Structures are given as structure tokens and as C-alpha cells.
mmCIF file of C-alpha atoms in Angstrom:
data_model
loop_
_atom_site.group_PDB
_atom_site.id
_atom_site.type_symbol
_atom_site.label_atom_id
_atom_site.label_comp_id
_atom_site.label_asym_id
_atom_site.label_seq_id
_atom_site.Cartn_x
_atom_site.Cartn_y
_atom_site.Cartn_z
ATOM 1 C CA UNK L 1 -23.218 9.134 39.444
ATOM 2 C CA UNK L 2 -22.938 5.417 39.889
ATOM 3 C CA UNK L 3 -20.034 3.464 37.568
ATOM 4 C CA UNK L 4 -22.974 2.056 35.359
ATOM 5 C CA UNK L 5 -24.745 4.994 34.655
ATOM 6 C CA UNK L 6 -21.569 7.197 33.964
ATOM 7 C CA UNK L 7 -20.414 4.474 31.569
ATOM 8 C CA UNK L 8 -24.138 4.734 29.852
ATOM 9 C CA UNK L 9 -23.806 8.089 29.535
ATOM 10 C CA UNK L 10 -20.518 8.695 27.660
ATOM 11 C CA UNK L 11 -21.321 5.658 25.481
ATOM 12 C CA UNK L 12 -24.225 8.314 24.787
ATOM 13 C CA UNK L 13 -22.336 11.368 24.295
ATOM 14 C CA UNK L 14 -20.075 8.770 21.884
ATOM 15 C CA UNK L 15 -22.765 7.900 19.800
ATOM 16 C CA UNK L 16 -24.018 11.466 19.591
ATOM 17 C CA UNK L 17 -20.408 12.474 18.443
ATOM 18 C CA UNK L 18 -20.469 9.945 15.744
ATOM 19 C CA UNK L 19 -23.725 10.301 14.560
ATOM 20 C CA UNK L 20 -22.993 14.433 14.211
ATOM 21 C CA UNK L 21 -19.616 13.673 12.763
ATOM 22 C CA UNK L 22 -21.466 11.166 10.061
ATOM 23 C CA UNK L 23 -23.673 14.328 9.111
ATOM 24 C CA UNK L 24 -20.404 16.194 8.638
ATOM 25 C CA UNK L 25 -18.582 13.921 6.582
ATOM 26 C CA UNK L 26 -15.768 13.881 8.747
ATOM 27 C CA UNK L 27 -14.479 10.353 7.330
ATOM 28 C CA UNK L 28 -14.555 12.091 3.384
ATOM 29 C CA UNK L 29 -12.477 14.856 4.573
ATOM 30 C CA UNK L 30 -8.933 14.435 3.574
ATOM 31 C CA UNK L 31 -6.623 14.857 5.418
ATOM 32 C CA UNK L 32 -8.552 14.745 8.574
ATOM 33 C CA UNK L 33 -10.409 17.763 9.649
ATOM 34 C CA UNK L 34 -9.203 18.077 13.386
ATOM 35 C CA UNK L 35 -12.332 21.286 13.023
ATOM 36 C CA UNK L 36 -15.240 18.565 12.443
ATOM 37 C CA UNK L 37 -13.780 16.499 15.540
ATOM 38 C CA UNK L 38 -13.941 19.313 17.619
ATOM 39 C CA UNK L 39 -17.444 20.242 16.729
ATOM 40 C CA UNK L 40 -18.798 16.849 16.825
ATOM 41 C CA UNK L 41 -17.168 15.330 20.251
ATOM 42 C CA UNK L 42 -17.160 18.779 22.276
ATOM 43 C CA UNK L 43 -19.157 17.205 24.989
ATOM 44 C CA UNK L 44 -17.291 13.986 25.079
ATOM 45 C CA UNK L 45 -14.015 16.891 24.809
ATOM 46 C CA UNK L 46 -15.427 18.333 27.899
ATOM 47 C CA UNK L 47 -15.657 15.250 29.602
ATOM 48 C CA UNK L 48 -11.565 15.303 29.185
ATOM 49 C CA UNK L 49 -10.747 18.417 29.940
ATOM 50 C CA UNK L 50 -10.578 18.672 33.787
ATOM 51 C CA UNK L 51 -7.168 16.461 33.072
ATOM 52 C CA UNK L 52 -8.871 13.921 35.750
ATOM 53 C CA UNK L 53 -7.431 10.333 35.261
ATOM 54 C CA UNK L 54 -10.574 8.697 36.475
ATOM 55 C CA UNK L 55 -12.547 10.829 33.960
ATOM 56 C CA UNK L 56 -10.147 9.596 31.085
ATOM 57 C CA UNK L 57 -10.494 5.819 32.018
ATOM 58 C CA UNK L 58 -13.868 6.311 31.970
ATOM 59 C CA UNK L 59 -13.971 7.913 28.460
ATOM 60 C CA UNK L 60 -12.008 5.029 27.255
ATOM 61 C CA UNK L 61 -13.873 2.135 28.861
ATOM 62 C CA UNK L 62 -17.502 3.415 27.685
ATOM 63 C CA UNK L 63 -15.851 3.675 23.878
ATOM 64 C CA UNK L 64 -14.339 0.632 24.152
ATOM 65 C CA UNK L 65 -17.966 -0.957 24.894
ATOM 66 C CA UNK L 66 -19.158 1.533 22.206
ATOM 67 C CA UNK L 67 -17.174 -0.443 19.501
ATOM 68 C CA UNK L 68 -17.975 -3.473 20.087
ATOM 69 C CA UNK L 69 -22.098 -2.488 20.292
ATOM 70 C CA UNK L 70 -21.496 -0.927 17.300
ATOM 71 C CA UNK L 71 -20.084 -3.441 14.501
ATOM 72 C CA UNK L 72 -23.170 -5.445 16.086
ATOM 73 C CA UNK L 73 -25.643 -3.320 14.029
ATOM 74 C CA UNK L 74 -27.307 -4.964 11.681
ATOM 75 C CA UNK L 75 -27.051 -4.037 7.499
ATOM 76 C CA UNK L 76 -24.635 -1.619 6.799
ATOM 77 C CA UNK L 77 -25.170 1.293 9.395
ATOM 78 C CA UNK L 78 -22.303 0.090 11.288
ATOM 79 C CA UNK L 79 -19.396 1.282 8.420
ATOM 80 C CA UNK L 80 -19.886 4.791 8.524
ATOM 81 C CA UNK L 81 -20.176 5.048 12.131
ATOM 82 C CA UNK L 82 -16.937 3.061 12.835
ATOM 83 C CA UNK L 83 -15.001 5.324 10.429
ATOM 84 C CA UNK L 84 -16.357 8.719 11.826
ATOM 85 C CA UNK L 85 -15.228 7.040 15.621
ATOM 86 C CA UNK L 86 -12.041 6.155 14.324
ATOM 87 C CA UNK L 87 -11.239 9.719 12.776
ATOM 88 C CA UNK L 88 -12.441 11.418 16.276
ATOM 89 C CA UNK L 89 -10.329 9.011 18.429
ATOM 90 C CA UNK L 90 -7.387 9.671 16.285
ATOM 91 C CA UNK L 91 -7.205 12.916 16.463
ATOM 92 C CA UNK L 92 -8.027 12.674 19.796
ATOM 93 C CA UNK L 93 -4.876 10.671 20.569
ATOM 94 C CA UNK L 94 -3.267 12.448 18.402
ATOM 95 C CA UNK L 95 -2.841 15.856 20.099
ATOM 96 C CA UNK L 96 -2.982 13.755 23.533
ATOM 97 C CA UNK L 97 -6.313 14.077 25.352
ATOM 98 C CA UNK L 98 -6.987 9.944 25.415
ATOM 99 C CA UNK L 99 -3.987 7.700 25.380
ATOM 100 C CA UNK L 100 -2.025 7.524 22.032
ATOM 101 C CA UNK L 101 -3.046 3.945 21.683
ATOM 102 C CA UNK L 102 -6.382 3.746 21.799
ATOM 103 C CA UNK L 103 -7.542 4.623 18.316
ATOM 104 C CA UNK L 104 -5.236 1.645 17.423
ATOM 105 C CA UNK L 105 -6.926 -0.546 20.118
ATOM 106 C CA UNK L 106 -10.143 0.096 19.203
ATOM 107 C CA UNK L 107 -9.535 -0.681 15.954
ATOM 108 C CA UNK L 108 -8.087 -4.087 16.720
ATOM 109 C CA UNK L 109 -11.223 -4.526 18.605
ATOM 110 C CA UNK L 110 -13.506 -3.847 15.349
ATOM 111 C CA UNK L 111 -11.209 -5.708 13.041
ATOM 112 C CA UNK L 112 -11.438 -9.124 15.350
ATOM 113 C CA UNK L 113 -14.955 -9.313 15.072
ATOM 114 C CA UNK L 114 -15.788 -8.338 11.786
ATOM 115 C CA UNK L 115 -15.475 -10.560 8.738
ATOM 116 C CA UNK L 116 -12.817 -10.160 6.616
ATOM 117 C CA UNK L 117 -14.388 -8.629 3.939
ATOM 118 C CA UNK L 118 -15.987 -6.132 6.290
ATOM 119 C CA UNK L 119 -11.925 -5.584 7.707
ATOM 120 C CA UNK L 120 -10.881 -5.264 4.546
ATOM 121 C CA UNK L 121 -12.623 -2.137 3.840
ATOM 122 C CA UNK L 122 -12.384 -0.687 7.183
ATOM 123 C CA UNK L 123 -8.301 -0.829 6.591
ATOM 124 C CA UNK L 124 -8.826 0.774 3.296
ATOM 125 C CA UNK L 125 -9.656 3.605 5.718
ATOM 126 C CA UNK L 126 -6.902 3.031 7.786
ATOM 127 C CA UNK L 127 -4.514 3.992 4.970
ATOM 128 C CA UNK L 128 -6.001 6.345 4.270
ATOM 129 C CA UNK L 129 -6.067 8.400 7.596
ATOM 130 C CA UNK L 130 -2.304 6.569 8.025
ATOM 131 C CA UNK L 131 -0.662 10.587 8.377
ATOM 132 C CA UNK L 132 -2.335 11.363 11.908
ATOM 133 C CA UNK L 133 -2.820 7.258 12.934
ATOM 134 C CA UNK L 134 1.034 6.699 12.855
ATOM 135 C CA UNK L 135 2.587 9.855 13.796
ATOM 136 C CA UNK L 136 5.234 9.376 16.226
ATOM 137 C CA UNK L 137 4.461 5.567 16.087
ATOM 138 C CA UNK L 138 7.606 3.705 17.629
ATOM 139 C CA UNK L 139 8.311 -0.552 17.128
ATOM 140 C CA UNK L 140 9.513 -0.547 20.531
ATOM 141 C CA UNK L 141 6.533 0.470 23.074
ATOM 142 C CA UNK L 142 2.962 2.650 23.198
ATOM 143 C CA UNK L 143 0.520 2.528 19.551
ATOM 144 C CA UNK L 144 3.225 1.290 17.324
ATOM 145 C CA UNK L 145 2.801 -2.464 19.892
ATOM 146 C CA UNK L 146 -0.758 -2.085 19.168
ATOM 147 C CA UNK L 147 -0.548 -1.201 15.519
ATOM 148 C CA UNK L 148 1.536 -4.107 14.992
ATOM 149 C CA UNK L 149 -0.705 -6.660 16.904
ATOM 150 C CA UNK L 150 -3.439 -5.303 14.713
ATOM 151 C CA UNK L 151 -1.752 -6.174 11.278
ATOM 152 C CA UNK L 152 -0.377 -9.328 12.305
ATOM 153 C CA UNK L 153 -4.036 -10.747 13.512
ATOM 154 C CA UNK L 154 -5.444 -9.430 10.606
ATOM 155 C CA UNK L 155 -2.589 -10.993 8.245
ATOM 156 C CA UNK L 156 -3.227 -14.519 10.235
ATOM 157 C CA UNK L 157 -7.181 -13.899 8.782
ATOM 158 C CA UNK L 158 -6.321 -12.717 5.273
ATOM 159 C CA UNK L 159 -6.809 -16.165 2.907
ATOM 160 C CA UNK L 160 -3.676 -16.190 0.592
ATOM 161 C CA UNK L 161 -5.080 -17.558 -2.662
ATOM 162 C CA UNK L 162 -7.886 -14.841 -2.736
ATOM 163 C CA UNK L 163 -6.855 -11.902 -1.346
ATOM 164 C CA UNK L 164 -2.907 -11.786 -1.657
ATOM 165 C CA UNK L 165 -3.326 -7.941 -2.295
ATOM 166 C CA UNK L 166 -4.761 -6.964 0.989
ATOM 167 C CA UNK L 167 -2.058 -9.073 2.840
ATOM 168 C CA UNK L 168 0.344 -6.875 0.830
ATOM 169 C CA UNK L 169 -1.354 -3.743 1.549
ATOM 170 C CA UNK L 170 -1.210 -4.220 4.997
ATOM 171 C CA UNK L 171 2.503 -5.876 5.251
ATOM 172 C CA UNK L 172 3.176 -2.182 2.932
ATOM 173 C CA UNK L 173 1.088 -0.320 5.518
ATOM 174 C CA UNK L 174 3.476 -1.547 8.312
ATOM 175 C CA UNK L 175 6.782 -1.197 6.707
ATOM 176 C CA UNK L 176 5.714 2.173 5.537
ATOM 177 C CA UNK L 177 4.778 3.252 9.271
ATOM 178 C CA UNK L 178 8.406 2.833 10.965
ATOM 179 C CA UNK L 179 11.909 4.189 9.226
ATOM 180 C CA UNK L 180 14.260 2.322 7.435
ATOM 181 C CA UNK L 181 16.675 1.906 10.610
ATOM 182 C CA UNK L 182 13.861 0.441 12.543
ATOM 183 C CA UNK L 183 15.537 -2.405 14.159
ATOM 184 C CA UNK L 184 12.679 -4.483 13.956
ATOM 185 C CA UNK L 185 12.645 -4.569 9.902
ATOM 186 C CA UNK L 186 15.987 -5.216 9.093
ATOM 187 C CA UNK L 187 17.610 -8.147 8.226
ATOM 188 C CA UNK L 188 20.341 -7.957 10.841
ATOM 189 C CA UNK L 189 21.803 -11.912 9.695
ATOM 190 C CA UNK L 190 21.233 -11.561 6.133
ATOM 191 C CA UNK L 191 19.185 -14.695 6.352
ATOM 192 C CA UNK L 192 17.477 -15.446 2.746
ATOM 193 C CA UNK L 193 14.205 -17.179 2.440
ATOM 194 C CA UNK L 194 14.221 -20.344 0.815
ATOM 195 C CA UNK L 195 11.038 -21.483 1.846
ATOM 196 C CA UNK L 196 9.114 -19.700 -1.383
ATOM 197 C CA UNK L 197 10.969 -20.678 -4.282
ATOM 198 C CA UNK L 198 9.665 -21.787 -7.210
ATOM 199 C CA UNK L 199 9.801 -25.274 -8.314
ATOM 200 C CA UNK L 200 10.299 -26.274 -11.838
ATOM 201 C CA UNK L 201 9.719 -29.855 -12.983
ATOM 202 C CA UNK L 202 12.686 -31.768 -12.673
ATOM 203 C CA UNK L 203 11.771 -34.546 -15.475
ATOM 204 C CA UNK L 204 11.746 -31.932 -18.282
ATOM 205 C CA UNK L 205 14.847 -31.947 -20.185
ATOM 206 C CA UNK L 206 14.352 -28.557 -22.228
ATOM 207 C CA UNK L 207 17.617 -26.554 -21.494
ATOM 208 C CA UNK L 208 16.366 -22.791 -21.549
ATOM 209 C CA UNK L 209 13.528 -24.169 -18.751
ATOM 210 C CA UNK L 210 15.980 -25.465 -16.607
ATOM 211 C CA UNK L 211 18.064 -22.705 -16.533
ATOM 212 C CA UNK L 212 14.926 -20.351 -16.260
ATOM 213 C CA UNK L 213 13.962 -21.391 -13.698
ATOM 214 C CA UNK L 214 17.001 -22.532 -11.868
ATOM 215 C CA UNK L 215 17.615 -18.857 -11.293
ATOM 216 C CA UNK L 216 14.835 -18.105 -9.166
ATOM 217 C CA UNK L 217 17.192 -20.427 -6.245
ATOM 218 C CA UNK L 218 19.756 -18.511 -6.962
ATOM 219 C CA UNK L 219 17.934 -15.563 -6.505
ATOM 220 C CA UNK L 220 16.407 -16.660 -2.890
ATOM 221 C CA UNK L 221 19.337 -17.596 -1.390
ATOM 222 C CA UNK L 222 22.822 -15.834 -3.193
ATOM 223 C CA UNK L 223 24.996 -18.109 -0.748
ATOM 224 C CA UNK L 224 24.451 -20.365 -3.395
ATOM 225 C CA UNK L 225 27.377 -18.817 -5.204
ATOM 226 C CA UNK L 226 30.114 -20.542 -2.965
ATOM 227 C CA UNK L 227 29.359 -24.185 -3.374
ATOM 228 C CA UNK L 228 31.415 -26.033 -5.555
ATOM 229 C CA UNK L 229 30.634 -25.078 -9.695
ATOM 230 C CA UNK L 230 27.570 -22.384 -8.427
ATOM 231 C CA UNK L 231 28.998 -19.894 -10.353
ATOM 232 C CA UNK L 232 29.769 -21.431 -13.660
ATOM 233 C CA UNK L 233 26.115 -22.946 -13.380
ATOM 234 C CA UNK L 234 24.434 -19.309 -12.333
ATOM 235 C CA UNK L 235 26.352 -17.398 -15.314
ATOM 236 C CA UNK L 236 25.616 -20.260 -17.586
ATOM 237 C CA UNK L 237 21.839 -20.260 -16.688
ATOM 238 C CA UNK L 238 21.536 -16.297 -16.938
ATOM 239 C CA UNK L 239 23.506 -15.930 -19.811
ATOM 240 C CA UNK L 240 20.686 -18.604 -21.279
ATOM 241 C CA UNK L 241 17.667 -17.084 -19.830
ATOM 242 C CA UNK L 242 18.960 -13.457 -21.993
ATOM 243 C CA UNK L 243 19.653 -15.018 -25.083
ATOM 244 C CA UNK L 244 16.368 -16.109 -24.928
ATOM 245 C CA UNK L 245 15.049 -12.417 -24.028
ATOM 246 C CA UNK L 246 17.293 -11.063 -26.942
ATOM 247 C CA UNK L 247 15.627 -13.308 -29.962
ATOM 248 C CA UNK L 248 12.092 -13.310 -28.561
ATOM 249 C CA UNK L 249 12.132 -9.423 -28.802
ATOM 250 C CA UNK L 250 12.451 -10.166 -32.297
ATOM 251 C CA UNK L 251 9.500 -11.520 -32.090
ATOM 252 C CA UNK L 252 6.283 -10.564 -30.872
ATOM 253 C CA UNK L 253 6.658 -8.408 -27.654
ATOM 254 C CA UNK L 254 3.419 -9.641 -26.126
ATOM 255 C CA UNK L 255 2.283 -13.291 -25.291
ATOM 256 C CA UNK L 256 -1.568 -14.083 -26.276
ATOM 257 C CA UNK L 257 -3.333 -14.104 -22.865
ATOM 258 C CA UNK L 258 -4.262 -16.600 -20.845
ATOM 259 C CA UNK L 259 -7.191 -17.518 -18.833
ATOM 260 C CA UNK L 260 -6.299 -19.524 -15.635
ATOM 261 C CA UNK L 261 -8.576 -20.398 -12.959
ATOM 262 C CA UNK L 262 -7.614 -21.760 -9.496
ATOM 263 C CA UNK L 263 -9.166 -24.117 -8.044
ATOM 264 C CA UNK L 264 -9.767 -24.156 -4.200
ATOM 265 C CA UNK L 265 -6.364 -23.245 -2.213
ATOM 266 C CA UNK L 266 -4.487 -23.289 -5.535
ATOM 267 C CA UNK L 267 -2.549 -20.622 -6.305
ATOM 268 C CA UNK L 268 -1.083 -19.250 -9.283
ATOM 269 C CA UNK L 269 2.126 -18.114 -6.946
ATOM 270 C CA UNK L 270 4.560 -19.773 -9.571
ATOM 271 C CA UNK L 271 3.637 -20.373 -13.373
ATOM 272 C CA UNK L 272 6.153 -23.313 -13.515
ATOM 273 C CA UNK L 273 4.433 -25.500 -16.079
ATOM 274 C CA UNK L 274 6.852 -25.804 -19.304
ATOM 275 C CA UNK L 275 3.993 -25.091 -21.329
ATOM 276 C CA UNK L 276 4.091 -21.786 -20.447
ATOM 277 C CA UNK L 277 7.861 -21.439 -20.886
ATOM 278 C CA UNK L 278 7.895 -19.749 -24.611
ATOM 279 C CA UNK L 279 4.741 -17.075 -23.606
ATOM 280 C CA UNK L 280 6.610 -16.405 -20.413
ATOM 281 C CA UNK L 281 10.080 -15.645 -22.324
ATOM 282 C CA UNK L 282 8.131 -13.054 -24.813
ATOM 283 C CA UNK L 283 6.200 -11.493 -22.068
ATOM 284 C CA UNK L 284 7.589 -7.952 -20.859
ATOM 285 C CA UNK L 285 6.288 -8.242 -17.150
ATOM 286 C CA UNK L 286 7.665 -11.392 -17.032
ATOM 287 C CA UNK L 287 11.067 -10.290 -18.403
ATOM 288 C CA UNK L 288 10.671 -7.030 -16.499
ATOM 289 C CA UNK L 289 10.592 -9.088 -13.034
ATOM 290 C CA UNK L 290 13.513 -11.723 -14.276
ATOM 291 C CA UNK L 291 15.847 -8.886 -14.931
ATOM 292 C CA UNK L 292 15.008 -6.895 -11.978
ATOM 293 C CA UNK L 293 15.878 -9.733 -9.862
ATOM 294 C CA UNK L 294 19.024 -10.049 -11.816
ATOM 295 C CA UNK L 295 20.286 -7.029 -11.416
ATOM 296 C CA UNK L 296 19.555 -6.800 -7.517
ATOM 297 C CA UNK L 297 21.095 -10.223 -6.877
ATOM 298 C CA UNK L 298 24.394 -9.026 -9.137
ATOM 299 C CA UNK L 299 24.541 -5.481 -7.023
ATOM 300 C CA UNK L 300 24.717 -7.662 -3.927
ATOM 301 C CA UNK L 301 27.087 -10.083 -5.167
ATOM 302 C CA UNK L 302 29.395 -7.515 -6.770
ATOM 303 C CA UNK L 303 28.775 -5.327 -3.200
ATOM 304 C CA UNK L 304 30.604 -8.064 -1.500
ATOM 305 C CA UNK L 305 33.368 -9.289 -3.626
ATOM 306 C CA UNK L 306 36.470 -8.263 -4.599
ATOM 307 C CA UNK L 307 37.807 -4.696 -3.680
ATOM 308 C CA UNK L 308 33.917 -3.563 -2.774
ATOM 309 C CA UNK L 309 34.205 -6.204 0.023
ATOM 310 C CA UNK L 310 37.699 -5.320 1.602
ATOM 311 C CA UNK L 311 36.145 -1.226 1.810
ATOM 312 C CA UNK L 312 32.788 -2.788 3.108
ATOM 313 C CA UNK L 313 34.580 -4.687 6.035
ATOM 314 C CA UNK L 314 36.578 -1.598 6.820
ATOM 315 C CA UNK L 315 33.203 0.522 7.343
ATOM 316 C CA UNK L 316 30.680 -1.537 7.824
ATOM 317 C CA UNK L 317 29.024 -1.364 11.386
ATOM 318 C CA UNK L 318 27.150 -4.917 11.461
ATOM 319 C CA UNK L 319 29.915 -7.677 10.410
ATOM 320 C CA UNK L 320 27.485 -10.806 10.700
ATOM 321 C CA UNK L 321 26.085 -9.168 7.107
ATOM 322 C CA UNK L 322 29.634 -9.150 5.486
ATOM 323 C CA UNK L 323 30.423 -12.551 4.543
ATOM 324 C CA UNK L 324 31.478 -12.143 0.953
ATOM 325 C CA UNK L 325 32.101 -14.331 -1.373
ATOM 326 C CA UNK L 326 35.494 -15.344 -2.878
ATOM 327 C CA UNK L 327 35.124 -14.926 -6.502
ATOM 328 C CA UNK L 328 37.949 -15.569 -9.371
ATOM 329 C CA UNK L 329 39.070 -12.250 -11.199
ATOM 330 C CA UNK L 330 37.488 -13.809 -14.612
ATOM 331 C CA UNK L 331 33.968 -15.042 -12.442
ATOM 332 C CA UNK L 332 33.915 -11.167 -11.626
ATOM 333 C CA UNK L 333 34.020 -9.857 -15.113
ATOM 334 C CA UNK L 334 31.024 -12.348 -16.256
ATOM 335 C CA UNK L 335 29.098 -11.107 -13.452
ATOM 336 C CA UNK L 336 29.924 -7.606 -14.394
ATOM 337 C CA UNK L 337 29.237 -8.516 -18.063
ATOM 338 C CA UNK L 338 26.088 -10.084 -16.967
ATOM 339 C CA UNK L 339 25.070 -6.865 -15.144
ATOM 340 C CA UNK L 340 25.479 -4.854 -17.801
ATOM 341 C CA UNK L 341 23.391 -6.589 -20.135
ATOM 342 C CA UNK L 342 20.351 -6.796 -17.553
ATOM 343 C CA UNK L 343 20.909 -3.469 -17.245
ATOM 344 C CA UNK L 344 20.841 -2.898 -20.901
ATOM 345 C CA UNK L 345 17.605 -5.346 -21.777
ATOM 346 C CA UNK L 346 15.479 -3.968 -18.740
ATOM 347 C CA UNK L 347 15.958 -0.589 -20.908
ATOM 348 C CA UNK L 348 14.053 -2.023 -24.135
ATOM 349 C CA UNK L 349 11.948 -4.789 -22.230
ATOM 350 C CA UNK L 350 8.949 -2.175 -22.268
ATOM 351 C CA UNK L 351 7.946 0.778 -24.694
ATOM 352 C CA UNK L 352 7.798 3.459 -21.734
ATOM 353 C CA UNK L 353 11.213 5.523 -23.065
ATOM 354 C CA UNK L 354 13.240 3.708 -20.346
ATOM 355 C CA UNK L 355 10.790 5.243 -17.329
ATOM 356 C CA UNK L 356 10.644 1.648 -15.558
ATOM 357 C CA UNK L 357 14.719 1.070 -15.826
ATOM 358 C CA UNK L 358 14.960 4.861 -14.504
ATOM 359 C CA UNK L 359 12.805 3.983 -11.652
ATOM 360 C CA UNK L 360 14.066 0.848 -10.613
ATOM 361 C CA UNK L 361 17.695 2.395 -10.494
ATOM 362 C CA UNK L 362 16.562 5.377 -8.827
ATOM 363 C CA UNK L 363 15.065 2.930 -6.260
#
């Protein structure tokens, strides 16, 4: 059979599989039915199973033209189509009759040419069937290359100001695909970002802003503590920021809402206006976050100071991470004192019986 016609015919037995897998419901299954994939692509299986490498190519080449034919349809008869081909390649790859890359490549594929609306609900998908996509994925060489290429094209696509959450979803999608000792995800230099920190207004002269928001630099980049007065300033400006937490609970535990529209690339990133100063200090997500921070940044201060820091440098395996700081005895106990308290507010900043402050500790 000449190259054409062999391609023409397993983009046929393709588009059988799909269409009997669609019937099935193989993309509502959950987790994926491995069963439904065998019934549906047995004679695209087939096609595979004399273990020829020619044969295999072939397979791949007439899917990959397959994919890109088929986010071409027209109305909505593309969607269900691409998932059902996604789920069979997968579990093709999966147990190792096509490459173990090529669900992820074909994928790519698909998400490059459709909108990103479109992409955003084929990667709901995507999370979905995340178990059998990533198994055995690896930073370092075969799907997990792909995988990544796919997330960061589709991250470069995803607009900021209106759909922040898919951007998260997929940067959680990738951390949550390689272990916590991937190379590739850890901060090897302990560099902080400064580049997102929020900016208050500078010609406002109300004390408790100031030192609101002068936290949040401290919080980006904690090598802040060694210059000059840092320290005095930081304890002075969190010590500010809780008095303020301790007599608006007092209060009313709730701010009245407010309705804020952006407009065009504006984003509400950073609520930095001083108006918003009092409803922000009586707001429990708002003093939930604050506090959180708080008590991160002090663990990592504290975790490198003092007699923490001498055990740290006698165990730790990457030194460019242990660079201390050189804190007085008396700058340590405010910092402990400080610690406490955030731990102590975070219990009573929201009427869940102390479930968030559990969970963030456990965490």
C-alpha cells in the first residue's frame, strides 16, 4: 500500500476509534477505562501489534494529521472527539504500544491552534485524566519535555487580568506532576522575587498604611532584614499591622462588599488604595493572608538565625541557601513574640474552630 493511502487509512481507523469511543463515553469514565480503549481502537491496536517500527511511525504520523483535521470541524463536534482521542492515546502510551510522548504532543498540537477559551476547557480534561497522562513523567527527558512545552505555550496565551485562575491551574498542574526534589522546581539560590510587590502610595502619611503595606517588601525579599535599622522597622510595622487586627475584631468581623470593575489590562492584583485600608484591616481573608505570610516569613527567619542556623550549616546539603542572618538576642525574642501572636490571631481570624490555622500548620 502506497505511503498516502496507508496514512488515509489509519487516519480512518482513528476516526472510527473515536467516534465508537464517543458512543461509549469513554471521556465521562473516571478514572479512565483502559476496557473502552481497547474496544474502541482494536483495529488501530492491531495495526501495533506486529511490534514493527515502520507500522508505529505510521500510526503516529496519520494521528498526528488526525488532530489537526479535527479541531478544524466546525461548531462544537470537535470537543468530544478530541477528548475521546486523547483518553485512547493515553492509555495507549501509557502501557507502551505508541511512544510515551505522544498523547502529550498531540495535545500541544490541539492546544496551539485552538482559542483559548476552547484550550481552556480541553485542559480542564487534562486534569482530570492527570493519573495515567503523568505517570512516570520525568523533568529531565521523554513526555515530561513535552508536558512542560505544553504548559508553558499555553501560560504565554493565558491573558492575566481575565483568566488568572487558569494560569494557576495549569502552573498547579505542573508542580503537581513532578516530586518535591525535582531539581527543576526548587529554588536552589534562594533568590526572592521582587518584581511583584505591592506598591503603596508613598504621599499618604497614615501610619497603620504605611506599615501595612510596607510588609508585603519584607515579605518578597526577607534579605531585607540585614540592612541597616530593617529589623526595628519590620517588628515595628508588624507589631502595627496586629494591633490593628486585635481592635478591629472588636468590631465588625466582615467589611461591607465592594464592587470593583477593571478596566482593560487593569488588574485588581494589589488593593493598595488607602481608601480601602480600614475594610481591608476588618476583613478575615485579608487578615487570614497577612498573617499567613507572617508566620512563613518568621519560620524562615527564625530557621536561619541563631542556634537553628549553626545546626542548619552543620547538615545542610546545599550551602548557597544558608546565608543567615545575624540577629541580636533581644531582635530574636520580638520575632519570636511576633510569631506567637500570628500564630495566636490566625486562630480567631475566622469562625471555622481553628480548621484553617490547623491546616496551614499541618502544611
Amino acid at each position: 500500500m502506497e505511503t498516502g493511502s496507508r496514512v488515509e487509512y489509519l487516519r480512518s481507523l482513528a476516526s472510527k476509534a473515536v467516534d465508537t469511543a464517543v458512543e461509549l463515553r469513554l471521556a465521562q469514565t473516571d478514572p479512565l477505562d483502559a476496557s473502552v480503549v481497547g474496544v474502541a481502537a482494536a483495529p488501530l491496536i492491531a495495526e501495533l501489534s506486529d511490534n514493527d517500527a515502520q507500522h508505529q511511525r505510521d500510526v503516529e504520523y496519520a494521528l498526528h494529521t488526525y488532530v489537526l483535521l479535527l479541531v478544524q470541524q466546525s461548531g462544537d463536534t470537535w470537543y468530544p472527539r478530541l477528548l475521546a482521542l486523547a483518553d485512547i492515546v493515553a492509555v495507549l502510551s501509557d502501557d507502551g504500544t505508541v511512544d510515551g510522548s505522544l498523547a502529550f504532543t498531540l495535545l500541544e498540537e490541539a492546544l496551539d491552534t485552538l482559542s483559548i477559551t476552547q484550550a481552556g476547557r480541553v485542559f480542564a480534561h487534562i486534569e482530570r485524566r492527570a493519573h495515567t497522562l503523568c505517570r512516570g513523567v520525568s523533568a529531565t527527558g521523554g513526555k515530561g519535555i513535552v508536558m512542560l512545552r505544553m504548559c508553558n505555550a499555553l501560560l504565554r496565551r493565558i491573558p492575566q487580568a481575565t483568566m488568572a485562575e487558569l494560569a494557576g491551574r495549569v502552573q498547579l498542574f505542573v508542580a503537581n506532576s513532578f516530586t518535591l526534589s525535582e531539581r527543576s522546581g526548587v529554588n536552589l539560590r534562594g533568590d526572592s522575587d521582587t518584581t511583584h510587590v505591592a506598591k503603596a502610595d508613598e504621599d499618604d502619611d497614615d501610619e497603620v498604611y504605611q506599615a501595612f503595606w510596607l510588609l508585603q517588601r519584607y515579605f518578597a525579599d526577607p534579605q531585607m532584614l540585614t540592612t541597616g535599622e530593617a529589623t526595628t522597622k519590620f517588628v515595628e510595622a508588624l507589631r502595627r499591622t496586629q494591633e490593628e487586627f486585635r481592635s478591629s475584631s472588636s468590631g465588625a468581623r466582615t467589611a461591607a462588599a465592594v464592587t470593583l470593575v477593571p478596566q482593560g489590562t487593569e488588574t485588581l492584583r494589589h488593593l493598595t488604595a488607602p481608601a480601602l485600608l480600614r475594610m481591608q484591616l476588618t476583613d478575615s481573608a485579608v487578615k487570614c493572608q497577612v498573617l499567613v505570610q507572617a508566620i512563613v516569613f518568621l519560620r524562615h527567619v527564625l530557621g536561619l538565625s541563631g542556634a537553628a542556623l549553626e545546626k542548619l550549616r552543620e547538615t545542610a546539603t546545599n550551602k548557597l541557601v544558608v546565608s543567615g542572618f545575624v540577629l541580636e538576642d533581644s531582635e530574636l525574642a520580638q520575632l519570636n513574640d511576633l510569631h506567637r501572636k500570628a500564630n495566636k490571631q490566625l486562630l480567631s481570624a475566622t469562625n471555622d474552630r481553628g480548621l484553617f490555622s490547623r491546616t496551614v500548620h499541618f502544611v
